PDB file of C-alpha atoms in Angstrom:
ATOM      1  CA  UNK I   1     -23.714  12.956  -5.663  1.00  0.00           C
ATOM      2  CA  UNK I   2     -23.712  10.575  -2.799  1.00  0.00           C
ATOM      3  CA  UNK I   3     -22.444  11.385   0.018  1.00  0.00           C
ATOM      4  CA  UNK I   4     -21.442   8.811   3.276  1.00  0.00           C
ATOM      5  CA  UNK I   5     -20.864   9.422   6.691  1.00  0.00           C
ATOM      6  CA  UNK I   6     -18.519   6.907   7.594  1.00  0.00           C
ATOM      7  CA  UNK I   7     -15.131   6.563   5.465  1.00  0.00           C
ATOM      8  CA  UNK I   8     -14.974   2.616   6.325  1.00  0.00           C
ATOM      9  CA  UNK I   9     -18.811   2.210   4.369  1.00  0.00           C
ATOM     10  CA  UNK I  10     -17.770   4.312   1.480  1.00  0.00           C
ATOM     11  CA  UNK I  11     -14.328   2.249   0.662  1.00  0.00           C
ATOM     12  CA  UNK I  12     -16.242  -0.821   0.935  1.00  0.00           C
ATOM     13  CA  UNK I  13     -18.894   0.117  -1.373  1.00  0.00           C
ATOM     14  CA  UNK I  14     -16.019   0.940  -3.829  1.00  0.00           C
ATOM     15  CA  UNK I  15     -14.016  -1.679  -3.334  1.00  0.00           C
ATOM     16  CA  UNK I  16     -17.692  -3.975  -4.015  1.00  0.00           C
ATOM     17  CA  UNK I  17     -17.772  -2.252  -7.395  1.00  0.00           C
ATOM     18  CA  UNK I  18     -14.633  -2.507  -8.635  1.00  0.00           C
ATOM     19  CA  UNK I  19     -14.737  -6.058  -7.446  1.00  0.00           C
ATOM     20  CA  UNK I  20     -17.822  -6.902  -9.440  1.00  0.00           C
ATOM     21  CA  UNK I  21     -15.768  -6.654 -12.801  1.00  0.00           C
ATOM     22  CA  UNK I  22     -12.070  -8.413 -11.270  1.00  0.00           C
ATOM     23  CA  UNK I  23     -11.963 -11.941  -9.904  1.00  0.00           C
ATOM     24  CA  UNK I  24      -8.967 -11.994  -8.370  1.00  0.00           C
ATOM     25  CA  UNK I  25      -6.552  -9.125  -6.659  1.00  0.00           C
ATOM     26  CA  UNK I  26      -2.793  -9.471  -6.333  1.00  0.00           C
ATOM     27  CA  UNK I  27      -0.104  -7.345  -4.088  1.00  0.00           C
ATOM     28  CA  UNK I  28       2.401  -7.084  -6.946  1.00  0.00           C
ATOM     29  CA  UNK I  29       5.086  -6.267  -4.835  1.00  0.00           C
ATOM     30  CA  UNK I  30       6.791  -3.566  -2.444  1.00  0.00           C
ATOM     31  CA  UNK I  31       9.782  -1.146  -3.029  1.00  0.00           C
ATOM     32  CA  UNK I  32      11.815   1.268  -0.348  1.00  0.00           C
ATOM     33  CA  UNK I  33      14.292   3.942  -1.369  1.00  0.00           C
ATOM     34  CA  UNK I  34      16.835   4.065   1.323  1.00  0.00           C
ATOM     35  CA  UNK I  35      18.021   7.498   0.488  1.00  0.00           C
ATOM     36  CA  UNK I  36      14.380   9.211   0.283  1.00  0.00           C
ATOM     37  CA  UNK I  37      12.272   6.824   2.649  1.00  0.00           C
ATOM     38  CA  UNK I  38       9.482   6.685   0.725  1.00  0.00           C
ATOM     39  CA  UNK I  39       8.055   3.107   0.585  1.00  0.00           C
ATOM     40  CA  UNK I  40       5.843   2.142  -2.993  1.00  0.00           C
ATOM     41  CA  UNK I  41       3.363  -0.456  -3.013  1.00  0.00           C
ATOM     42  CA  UNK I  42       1.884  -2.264  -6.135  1.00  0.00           C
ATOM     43  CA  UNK I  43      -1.426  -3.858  -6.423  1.00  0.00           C
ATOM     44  CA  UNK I  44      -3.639  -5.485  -9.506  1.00  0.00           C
ATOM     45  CA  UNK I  45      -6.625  -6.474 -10.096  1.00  0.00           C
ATOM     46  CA  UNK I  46      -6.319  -9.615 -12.435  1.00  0.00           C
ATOM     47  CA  UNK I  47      -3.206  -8.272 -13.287  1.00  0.00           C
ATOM     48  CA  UNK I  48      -4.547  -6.045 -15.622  1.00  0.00           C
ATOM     49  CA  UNK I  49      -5.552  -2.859 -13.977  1.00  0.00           C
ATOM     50  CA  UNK I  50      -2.426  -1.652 -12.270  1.00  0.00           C
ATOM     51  CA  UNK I  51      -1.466   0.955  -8.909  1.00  0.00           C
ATOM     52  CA  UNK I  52       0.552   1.914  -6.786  1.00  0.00           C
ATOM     53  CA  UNK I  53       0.276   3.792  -3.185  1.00  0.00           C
ATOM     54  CA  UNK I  54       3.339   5.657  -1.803  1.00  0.00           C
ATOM     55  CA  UNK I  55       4.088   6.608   1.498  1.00  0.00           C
ATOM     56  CA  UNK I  56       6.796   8.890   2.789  1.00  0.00           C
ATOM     57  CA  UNK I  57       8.530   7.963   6.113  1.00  0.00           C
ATOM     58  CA  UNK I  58      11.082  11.104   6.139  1.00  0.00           C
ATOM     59  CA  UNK I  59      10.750  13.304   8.830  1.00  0.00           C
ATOM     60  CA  UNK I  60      12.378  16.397  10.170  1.00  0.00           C
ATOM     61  CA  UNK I  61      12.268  15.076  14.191  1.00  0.00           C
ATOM     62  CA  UNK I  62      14.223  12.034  13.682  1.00  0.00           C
ATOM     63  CA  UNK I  63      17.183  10.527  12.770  1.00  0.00           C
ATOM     64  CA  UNK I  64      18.139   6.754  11.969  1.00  0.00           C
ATOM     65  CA  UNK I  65      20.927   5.078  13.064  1.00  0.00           C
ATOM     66  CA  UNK I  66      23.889   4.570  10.902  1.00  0.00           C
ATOM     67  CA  UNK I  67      22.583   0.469  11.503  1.00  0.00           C
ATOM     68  CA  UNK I  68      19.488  -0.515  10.163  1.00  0.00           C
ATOM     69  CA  UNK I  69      18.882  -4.232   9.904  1.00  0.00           C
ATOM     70  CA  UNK I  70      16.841  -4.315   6.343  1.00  0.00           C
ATOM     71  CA  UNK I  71      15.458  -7.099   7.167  1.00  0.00           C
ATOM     72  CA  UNK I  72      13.263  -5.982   9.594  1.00  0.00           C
ATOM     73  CA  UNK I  73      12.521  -3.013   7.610  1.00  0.00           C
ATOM     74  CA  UNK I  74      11.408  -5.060   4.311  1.00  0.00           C
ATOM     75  CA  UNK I  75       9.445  -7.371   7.158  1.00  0.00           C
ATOM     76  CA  UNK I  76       7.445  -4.335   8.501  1.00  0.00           C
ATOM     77  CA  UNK I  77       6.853  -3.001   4.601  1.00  0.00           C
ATOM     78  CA  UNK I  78       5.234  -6.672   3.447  1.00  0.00           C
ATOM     79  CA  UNK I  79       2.963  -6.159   6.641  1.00  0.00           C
ATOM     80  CA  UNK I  80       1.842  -2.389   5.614  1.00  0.00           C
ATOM     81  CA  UNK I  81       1.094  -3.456   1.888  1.00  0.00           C
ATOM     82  CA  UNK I  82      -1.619  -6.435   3.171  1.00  0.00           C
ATOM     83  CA  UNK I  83      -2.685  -3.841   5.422  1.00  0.00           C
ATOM     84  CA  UNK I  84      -3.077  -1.018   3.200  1.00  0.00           C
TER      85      UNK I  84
END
């Protein structure tokens, strides 16, 4: 088993392998429940080999306002899924 020290090296080795066999990778798109906060991104490789990464913004400490401009939320969610 190999084994890395550094988290950064290890994703880009994997990465490097799975992007031996795909030429091309694609953000699909992004989705946010409004009632659960949990945002769902959606990625392909050649559009063949599908997934999806979830992450859950509800929290116990904090409440929204009643006004939330959408906009700006759906803004900040196209940011996270290049950066994820």
């Amino acid at each position: 088993m190999l084994k890395f020290k550094n988290v950064y090296y290890c994703l880009y080795i994997f990465l490097y392998l799975l992007m031996i066999k795909f030429k091309k990778f694609y953000f699909e798109k992004f989705e946010f429940d409004k009632k659960t906060f949990i945002a769902s991104f959606f990625y392909s490789f050649d559009q063949k080999e599908f997934f999806e990464e979830k992450i859950d913004f509800s929290s116990n400490f904090f409440k929204l306002r009643e006004k939330i401009n959408y906009k700006i939320v759906e803004n900040i969610l196209f940011h996270i899924h290049i950066a994820l």
